[in-house]
Short mmCIF file of C-alpha atoms in Angstrom, two decimals:
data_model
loop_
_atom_site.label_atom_id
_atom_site.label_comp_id
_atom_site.label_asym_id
_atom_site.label_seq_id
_atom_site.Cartn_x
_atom_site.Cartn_y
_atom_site.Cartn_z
CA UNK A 273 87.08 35.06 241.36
CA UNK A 274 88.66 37.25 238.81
CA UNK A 275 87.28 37.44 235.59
CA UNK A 276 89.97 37.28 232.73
CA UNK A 277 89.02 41.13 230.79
CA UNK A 278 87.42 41.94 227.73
CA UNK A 279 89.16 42.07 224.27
CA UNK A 280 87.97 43.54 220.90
CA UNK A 281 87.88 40.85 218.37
CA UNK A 282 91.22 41.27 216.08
CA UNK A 283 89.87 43.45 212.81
CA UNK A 284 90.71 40.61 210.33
CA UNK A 285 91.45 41.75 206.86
CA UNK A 286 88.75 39.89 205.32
CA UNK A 287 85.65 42.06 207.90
CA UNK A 288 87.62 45.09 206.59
CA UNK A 289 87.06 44.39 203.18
CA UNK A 290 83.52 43.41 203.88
CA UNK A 291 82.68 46.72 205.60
CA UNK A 292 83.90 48.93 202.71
CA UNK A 293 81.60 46.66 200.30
CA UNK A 294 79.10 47.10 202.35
CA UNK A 295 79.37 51.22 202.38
CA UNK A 296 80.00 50.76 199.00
CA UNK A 297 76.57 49.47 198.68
CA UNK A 298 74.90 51.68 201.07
CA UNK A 299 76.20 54.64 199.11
CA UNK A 300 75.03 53.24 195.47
CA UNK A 301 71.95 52.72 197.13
CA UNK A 302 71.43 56.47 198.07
CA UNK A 303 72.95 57.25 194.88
CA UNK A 304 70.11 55.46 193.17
CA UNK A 305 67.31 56.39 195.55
CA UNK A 306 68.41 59.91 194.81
CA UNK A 307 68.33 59.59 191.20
CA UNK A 308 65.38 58.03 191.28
CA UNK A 309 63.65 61.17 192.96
CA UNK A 310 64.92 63.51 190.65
CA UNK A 311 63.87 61.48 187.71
CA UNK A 312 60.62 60.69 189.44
CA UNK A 313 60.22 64.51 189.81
CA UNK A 314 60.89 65.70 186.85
CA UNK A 315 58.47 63.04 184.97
CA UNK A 316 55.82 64.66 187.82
CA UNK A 317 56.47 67.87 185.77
CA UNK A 318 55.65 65.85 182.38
CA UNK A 319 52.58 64.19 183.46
CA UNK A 320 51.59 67.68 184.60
CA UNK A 321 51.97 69.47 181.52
CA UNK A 322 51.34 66.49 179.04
CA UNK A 323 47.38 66.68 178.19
CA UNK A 324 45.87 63.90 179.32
CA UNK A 325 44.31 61.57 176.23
CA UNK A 326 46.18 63.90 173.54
CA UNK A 327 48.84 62.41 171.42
CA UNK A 328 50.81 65.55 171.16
CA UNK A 329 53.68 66.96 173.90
CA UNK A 330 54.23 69.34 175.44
CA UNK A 331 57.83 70.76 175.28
CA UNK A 332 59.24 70.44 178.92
CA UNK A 333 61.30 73.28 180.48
CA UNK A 334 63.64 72.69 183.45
CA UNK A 335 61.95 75.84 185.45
CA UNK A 336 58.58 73.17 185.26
CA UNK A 337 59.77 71.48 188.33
CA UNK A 338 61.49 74.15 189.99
CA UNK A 339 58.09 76.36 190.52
CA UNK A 340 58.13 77.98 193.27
CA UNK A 341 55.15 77.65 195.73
CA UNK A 342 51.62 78.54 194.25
CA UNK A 343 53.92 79.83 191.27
CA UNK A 344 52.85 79.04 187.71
CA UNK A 345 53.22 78.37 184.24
CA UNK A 346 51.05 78.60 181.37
CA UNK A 347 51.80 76.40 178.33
CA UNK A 348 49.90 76.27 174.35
CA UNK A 349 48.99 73.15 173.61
CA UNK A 350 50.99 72.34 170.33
CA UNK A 351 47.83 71.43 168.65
CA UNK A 352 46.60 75.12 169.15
CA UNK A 353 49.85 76.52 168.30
CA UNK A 354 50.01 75.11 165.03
CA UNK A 355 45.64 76.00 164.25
CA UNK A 356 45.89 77.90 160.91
CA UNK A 357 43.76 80.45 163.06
CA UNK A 358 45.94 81.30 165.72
CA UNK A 359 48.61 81.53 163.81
CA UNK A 360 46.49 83.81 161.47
CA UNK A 361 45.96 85.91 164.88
CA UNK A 362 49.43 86.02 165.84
CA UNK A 363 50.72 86.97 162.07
CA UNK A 364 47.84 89.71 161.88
CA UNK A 365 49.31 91.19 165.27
CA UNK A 366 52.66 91.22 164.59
CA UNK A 367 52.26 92.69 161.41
CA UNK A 368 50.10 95.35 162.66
CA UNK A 369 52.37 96.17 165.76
CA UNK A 370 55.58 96.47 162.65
CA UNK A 371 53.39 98.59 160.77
CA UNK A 372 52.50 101.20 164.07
CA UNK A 373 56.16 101.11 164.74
CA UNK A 374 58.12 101.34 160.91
CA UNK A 375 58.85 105.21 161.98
CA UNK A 376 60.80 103.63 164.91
CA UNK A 377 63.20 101.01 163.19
CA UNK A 378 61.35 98.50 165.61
CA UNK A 379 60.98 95.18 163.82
CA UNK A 380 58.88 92.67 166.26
CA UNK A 381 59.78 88.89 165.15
CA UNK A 382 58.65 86.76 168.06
CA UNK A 383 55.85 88.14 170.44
CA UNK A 384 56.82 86.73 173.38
CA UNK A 385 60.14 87.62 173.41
CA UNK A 386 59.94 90.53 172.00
CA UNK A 387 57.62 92.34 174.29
CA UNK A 388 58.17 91.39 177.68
CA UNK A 389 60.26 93.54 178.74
CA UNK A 390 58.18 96.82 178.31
CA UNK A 391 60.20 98.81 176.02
CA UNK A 392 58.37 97.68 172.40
CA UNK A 393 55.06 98.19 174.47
CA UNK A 394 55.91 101.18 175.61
CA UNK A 395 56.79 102.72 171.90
CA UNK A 396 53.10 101.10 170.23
CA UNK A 397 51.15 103.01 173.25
CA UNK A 398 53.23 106.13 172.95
CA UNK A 399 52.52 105.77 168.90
CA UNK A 400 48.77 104.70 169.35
CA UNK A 401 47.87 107.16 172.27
CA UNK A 402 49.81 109.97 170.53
CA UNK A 403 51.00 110.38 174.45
CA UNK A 404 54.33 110.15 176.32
CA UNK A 405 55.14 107.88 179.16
CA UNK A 406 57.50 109.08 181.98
CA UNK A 407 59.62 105.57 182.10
CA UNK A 408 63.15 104.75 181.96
CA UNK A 409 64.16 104.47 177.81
CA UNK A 410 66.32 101.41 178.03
CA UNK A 411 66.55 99.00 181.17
CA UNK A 412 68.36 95.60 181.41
CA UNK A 413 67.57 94.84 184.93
CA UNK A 414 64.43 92.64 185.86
CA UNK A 415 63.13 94.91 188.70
CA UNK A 416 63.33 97.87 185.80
CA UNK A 417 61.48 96.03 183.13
CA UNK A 418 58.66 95.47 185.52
CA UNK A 419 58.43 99.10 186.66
CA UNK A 420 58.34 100.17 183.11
CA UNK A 421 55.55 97.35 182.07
CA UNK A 422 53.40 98.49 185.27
CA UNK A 423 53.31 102.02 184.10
CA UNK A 424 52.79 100.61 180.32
CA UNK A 425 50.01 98.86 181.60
CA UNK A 426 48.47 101.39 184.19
CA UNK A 427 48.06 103.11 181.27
CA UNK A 428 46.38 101.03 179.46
CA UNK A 429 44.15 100.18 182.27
CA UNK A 430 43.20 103.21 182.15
CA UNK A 431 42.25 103.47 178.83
CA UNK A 432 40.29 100.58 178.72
CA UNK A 433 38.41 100.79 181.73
CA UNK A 434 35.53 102.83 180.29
CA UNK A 435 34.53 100.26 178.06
CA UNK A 436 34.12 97.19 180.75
CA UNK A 437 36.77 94.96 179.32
CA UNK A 438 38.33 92.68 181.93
CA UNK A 439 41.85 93.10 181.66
CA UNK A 440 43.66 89.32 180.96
CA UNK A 441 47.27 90.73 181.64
CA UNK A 442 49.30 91.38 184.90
CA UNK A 443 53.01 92.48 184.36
CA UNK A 444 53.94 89.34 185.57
CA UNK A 445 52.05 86.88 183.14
CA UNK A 446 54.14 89.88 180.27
CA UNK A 447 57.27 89.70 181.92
CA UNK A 448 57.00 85.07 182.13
CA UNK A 449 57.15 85.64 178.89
CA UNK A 450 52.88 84.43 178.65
CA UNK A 451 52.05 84.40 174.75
CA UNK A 452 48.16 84.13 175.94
CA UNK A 453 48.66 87.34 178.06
CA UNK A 454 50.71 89.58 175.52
CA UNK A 455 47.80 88.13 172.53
CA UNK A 456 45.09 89.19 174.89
CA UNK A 457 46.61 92.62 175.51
CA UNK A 458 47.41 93.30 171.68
CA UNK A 459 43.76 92.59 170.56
CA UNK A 460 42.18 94.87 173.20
CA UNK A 461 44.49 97.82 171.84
CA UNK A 462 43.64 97.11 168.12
CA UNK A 463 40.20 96.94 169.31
CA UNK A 464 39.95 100.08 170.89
CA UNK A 465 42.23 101.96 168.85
CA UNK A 466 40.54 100.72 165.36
CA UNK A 467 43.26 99.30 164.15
CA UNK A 468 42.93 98.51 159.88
CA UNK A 469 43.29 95.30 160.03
CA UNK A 470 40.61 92.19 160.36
CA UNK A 471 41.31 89.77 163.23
CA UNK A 472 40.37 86.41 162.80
CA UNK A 473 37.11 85.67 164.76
CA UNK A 474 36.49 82.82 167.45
CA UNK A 475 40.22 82.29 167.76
CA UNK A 476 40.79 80.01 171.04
CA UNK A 477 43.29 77.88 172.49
CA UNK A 478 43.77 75.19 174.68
CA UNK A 479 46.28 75.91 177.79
CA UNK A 480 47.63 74.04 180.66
CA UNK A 481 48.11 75.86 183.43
CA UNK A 482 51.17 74.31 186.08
CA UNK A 483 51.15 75.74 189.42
CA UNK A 484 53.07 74.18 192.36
CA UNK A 485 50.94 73.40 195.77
CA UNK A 486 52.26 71.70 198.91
CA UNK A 487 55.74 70.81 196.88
CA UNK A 488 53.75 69.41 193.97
CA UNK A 489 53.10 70.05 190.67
CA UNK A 490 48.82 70.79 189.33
CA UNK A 491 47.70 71.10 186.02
CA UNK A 492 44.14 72.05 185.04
CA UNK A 493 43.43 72.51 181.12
CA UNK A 494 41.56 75.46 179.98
CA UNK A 495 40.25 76.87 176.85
CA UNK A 496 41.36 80.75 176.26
CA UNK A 497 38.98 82.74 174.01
CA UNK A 498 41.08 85.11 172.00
CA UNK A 499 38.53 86.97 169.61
CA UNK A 500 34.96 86.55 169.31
CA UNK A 501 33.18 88.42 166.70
CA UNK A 502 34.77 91.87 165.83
CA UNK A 503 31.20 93.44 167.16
CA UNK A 504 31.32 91.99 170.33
CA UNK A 505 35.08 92.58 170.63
CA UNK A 506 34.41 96.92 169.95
CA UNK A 507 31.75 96.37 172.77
CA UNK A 508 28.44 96.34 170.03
CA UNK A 509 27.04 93.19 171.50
CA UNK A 510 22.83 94.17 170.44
CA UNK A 511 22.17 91.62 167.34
CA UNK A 512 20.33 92.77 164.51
CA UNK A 513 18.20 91.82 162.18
CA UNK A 514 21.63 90.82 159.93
CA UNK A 515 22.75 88.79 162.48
CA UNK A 516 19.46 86.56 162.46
CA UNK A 517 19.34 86.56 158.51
CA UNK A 518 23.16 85.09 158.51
CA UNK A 519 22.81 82.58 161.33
CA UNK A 520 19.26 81.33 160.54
CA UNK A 521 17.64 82.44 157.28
CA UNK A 522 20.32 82.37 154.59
CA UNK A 523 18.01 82.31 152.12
CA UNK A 524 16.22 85.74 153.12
CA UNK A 525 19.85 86.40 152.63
CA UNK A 526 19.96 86.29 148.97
CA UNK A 527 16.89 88.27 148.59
CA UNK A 528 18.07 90.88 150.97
CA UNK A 529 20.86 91.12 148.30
CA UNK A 530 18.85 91.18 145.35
CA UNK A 531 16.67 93.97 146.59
CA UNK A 532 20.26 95.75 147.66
CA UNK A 533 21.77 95.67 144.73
CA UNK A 534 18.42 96.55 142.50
CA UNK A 535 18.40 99.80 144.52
CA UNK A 536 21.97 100.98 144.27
CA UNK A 537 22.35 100.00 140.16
CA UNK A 538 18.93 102.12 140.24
CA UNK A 539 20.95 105.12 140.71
CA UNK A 540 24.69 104.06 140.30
CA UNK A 541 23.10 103.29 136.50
CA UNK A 542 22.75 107.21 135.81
CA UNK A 543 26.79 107.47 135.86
CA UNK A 544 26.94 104.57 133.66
CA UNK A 545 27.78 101.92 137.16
CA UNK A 546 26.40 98.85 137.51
CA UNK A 547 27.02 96.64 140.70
CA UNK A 548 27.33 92.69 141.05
CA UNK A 549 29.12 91.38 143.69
CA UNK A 550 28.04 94.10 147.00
CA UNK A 551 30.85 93.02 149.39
CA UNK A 552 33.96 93.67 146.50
CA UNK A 553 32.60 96.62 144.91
CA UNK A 554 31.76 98.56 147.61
CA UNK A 555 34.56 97.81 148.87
CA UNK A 556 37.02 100.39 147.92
CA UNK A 557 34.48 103.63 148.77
CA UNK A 558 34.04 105.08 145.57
CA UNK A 559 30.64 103.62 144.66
CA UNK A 560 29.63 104.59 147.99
CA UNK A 561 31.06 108.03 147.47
CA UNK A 562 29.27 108.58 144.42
CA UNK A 563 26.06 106.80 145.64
CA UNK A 564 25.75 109.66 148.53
CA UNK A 565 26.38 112.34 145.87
CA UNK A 566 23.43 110.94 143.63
CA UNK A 567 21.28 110.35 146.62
CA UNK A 568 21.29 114.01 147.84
CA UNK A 569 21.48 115.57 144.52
CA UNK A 570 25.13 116.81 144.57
CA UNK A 571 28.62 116.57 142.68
CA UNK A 572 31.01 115.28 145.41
CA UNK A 573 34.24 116.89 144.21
CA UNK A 574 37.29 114.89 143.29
CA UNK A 575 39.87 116.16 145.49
CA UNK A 576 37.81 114.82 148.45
CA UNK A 577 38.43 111.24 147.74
CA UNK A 578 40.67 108.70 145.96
CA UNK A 579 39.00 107.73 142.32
CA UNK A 580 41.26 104.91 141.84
CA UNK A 581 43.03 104.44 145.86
CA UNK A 582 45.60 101.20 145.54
CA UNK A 583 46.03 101.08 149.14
CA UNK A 584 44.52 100.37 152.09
CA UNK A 585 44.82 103.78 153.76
CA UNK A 586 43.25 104.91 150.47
CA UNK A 587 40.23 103.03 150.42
CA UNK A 588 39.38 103.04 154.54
CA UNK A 589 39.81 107.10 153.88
CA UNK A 590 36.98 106.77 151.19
CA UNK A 591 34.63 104.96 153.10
CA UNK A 592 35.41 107.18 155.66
CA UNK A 593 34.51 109.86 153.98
CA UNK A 594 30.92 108.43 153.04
CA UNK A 595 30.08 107.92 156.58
CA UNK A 596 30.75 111.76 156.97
CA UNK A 597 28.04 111.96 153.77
CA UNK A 598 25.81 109.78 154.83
CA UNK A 599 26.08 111.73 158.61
CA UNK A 600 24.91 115.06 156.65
CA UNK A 601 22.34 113.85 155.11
CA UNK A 602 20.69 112.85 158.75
CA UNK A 603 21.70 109.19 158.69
CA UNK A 604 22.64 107.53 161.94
CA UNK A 605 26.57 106.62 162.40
CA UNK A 606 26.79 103.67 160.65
CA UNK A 607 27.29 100.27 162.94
CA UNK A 608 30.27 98.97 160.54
CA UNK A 609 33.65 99.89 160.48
CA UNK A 610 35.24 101.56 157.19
CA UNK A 611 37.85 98.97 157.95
CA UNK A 612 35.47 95.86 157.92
CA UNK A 613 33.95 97.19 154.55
CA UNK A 614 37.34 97.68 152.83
CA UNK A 615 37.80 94.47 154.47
CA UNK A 616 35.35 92.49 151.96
CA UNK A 617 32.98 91.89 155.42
CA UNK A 618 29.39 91.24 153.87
CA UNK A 619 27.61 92.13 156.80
CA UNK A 620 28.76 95.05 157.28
CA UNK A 621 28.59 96.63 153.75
CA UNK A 622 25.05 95.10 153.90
CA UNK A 623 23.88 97.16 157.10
CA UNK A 624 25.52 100.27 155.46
CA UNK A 625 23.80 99.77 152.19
CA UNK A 626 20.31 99.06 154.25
CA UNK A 627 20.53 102.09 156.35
CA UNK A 628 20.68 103.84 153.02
CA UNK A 629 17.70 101.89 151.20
CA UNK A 630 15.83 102.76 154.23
CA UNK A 631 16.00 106.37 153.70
CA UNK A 632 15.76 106.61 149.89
CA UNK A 633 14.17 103.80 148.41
CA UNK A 634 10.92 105.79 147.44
CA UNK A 635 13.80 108.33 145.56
CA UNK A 636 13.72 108.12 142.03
#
């Protein structure tokens, strides 16, 4: 028996109609879906970076979600960028790096942007180390900018090394443009090369730190330590007797002043001196000046020192100058900084002043 053959249904108009609506659908729906991963992916990046349980944002960047693997970003929380102290720190450093470089028409405005690309760093080291770096002057190119921050900072390594600092820097956290990294690197060069100015102490910061695992974005929230004390930071970290007197007896304090201030009028009174206030006074050298020359029975001659210095080259030159006095008489090296004293720091005028009282408070 034959069997009558096969036909295709007839493609009615009304089925062709249907099919396109239903590609129509199928391709909003991937449309969507798609959408919906990018969005979902990019709000990945801003529950990453957001702190968890603080109010304030974080600004996102598009390069948050396009990390590459184990890559990472580093972020200030805005509640640390805008602490009086850190911005203190970050005023006090640029002004300081402006200052080192005014003989070089450099004018730094913004940190990060300003120095990641080597070339102001390479100009404050040159300045600071009185030294010159074989590197390319001016390069646009990324690869360039890195060679010239590795030999920048190879340098530097290797003048920090002797004094055990652990080095917070790479040239890639310079080059990303990381404002922790470039603030860590400025304070360890004011700190070793004595820079005149007073950083802020206990600055820190909270930071979140992005870095992409396994396709997926991590955060972890860390506290960054800027500056500690300016003693610990120049490497003095033995406490004194000062340092228990300010932290736990602050009224031994006051007496410790009295006494102080008893013995240097004692002797400042025989040029017609007279001392109130020991961290202001002192401040400028020129008591201490004459204060060594009545101590060891000398005339300390004019030309050696500033009588009336209105700047603050003037005044760290004075002090200066004492501790060369106070040195030939067969006093130890003082433990402050002619910068701190100019720089109104009590404790540190204080120690000076002791170390003298030690040695001459039986002179009449």
């Amino acid at each position: 028996m034959s069997s009558a053959p096969l036909r295709s249904p007839a493609l009615r108009p009304h089925r062709i109609k249907k099919d396109e609506s239903l590609l129509g659908k199928l391709g909003g729906t991937l449309a969507r879906r798609k959408a919906k991963e990018v969005s979902d992916l990019q709000e990945e990046g801003k529950n990453a970076i957001n702190l968890p349980m603080s109010p304030a944002s974080v600004e996102i960047y598009p390069e948050d979600t396009l990390l590459e693997e184990n890559q990472e970003r580093v972020v200030i929380d805005p509640t640390s960028r805008d602490d009086p102290r850190f911005r203190e720190l970050v005023k006090v450093l640029i002004d300081w790096v402006n200052d080192v470089l005014v003989g070089e028409r450099i004018i730094v405005k913004q940190l990060e942007e300003d120095l990641y690309d080597g070339q102001v760093l390479q100009n404050l080291l040159e300045k600071l180390a009185d030294c010159k770096l074989n590197v390319a002057e001016v390069t646009q190119s990324e690869i360039g900018q890195k060679q010239k921050l590795q030999t920048v900072l190879q340098a530097v390594q290797e003048l920090l090394r002797p004094h055990g600092r652990a080095l917070q820097w790479t040239v890639d956290t310079i080059h990303g443009k990381n404002l922790v990294a470039i603030l860590h690197l400025l304070v360890a060069l004011a700190m070793h090369f004595r820079a005149p100015i007073r950083l802020p102490e206990h600055v820190s910061v909270q930071v979140v730190v992005i870095r992409k695992r396994e396709g997926l974005l991590h955060s972890s929230h860390v506290t960054e330590e800027l500056t500690t004390t300016t003693e610990m930071m120049m490497g003095r970290f033995e406490r004194d007797a000062f340092d228990t007197l300010f932290d736990h007896a602050p009224d031994k304090l006051s007496v410790v002043r009295k006494s102080l201030i008893t013995f240097v009028n004692k002797h400042l009174n025989k040029l017609n001196l007279e001392v109130t206030e020991l961290e202001t006074q002192f401040a400028d050298g020129v008591y201490l000046v004459l204060l060594m020359g009545l101590l060891e029975g000398y005339f300390v001659p004019l030309h050696n020192f500033y009588l009336t210095p209105d700047s603050f080259d003037q005044k760290v030159h004075n002090v200066s100058f004492a501790f060369e006095l106070m040195l030939d008489g067969g006093l130890k090296k003082p433990k402050a900084r002619p910068e701190d004293v100019v720089n109104l720091d009590l404790k540190s005028t204080l120690r000076v002043l002791y170390n003298l009282f030690t040695k001459y408070k039986h002179l009449e």
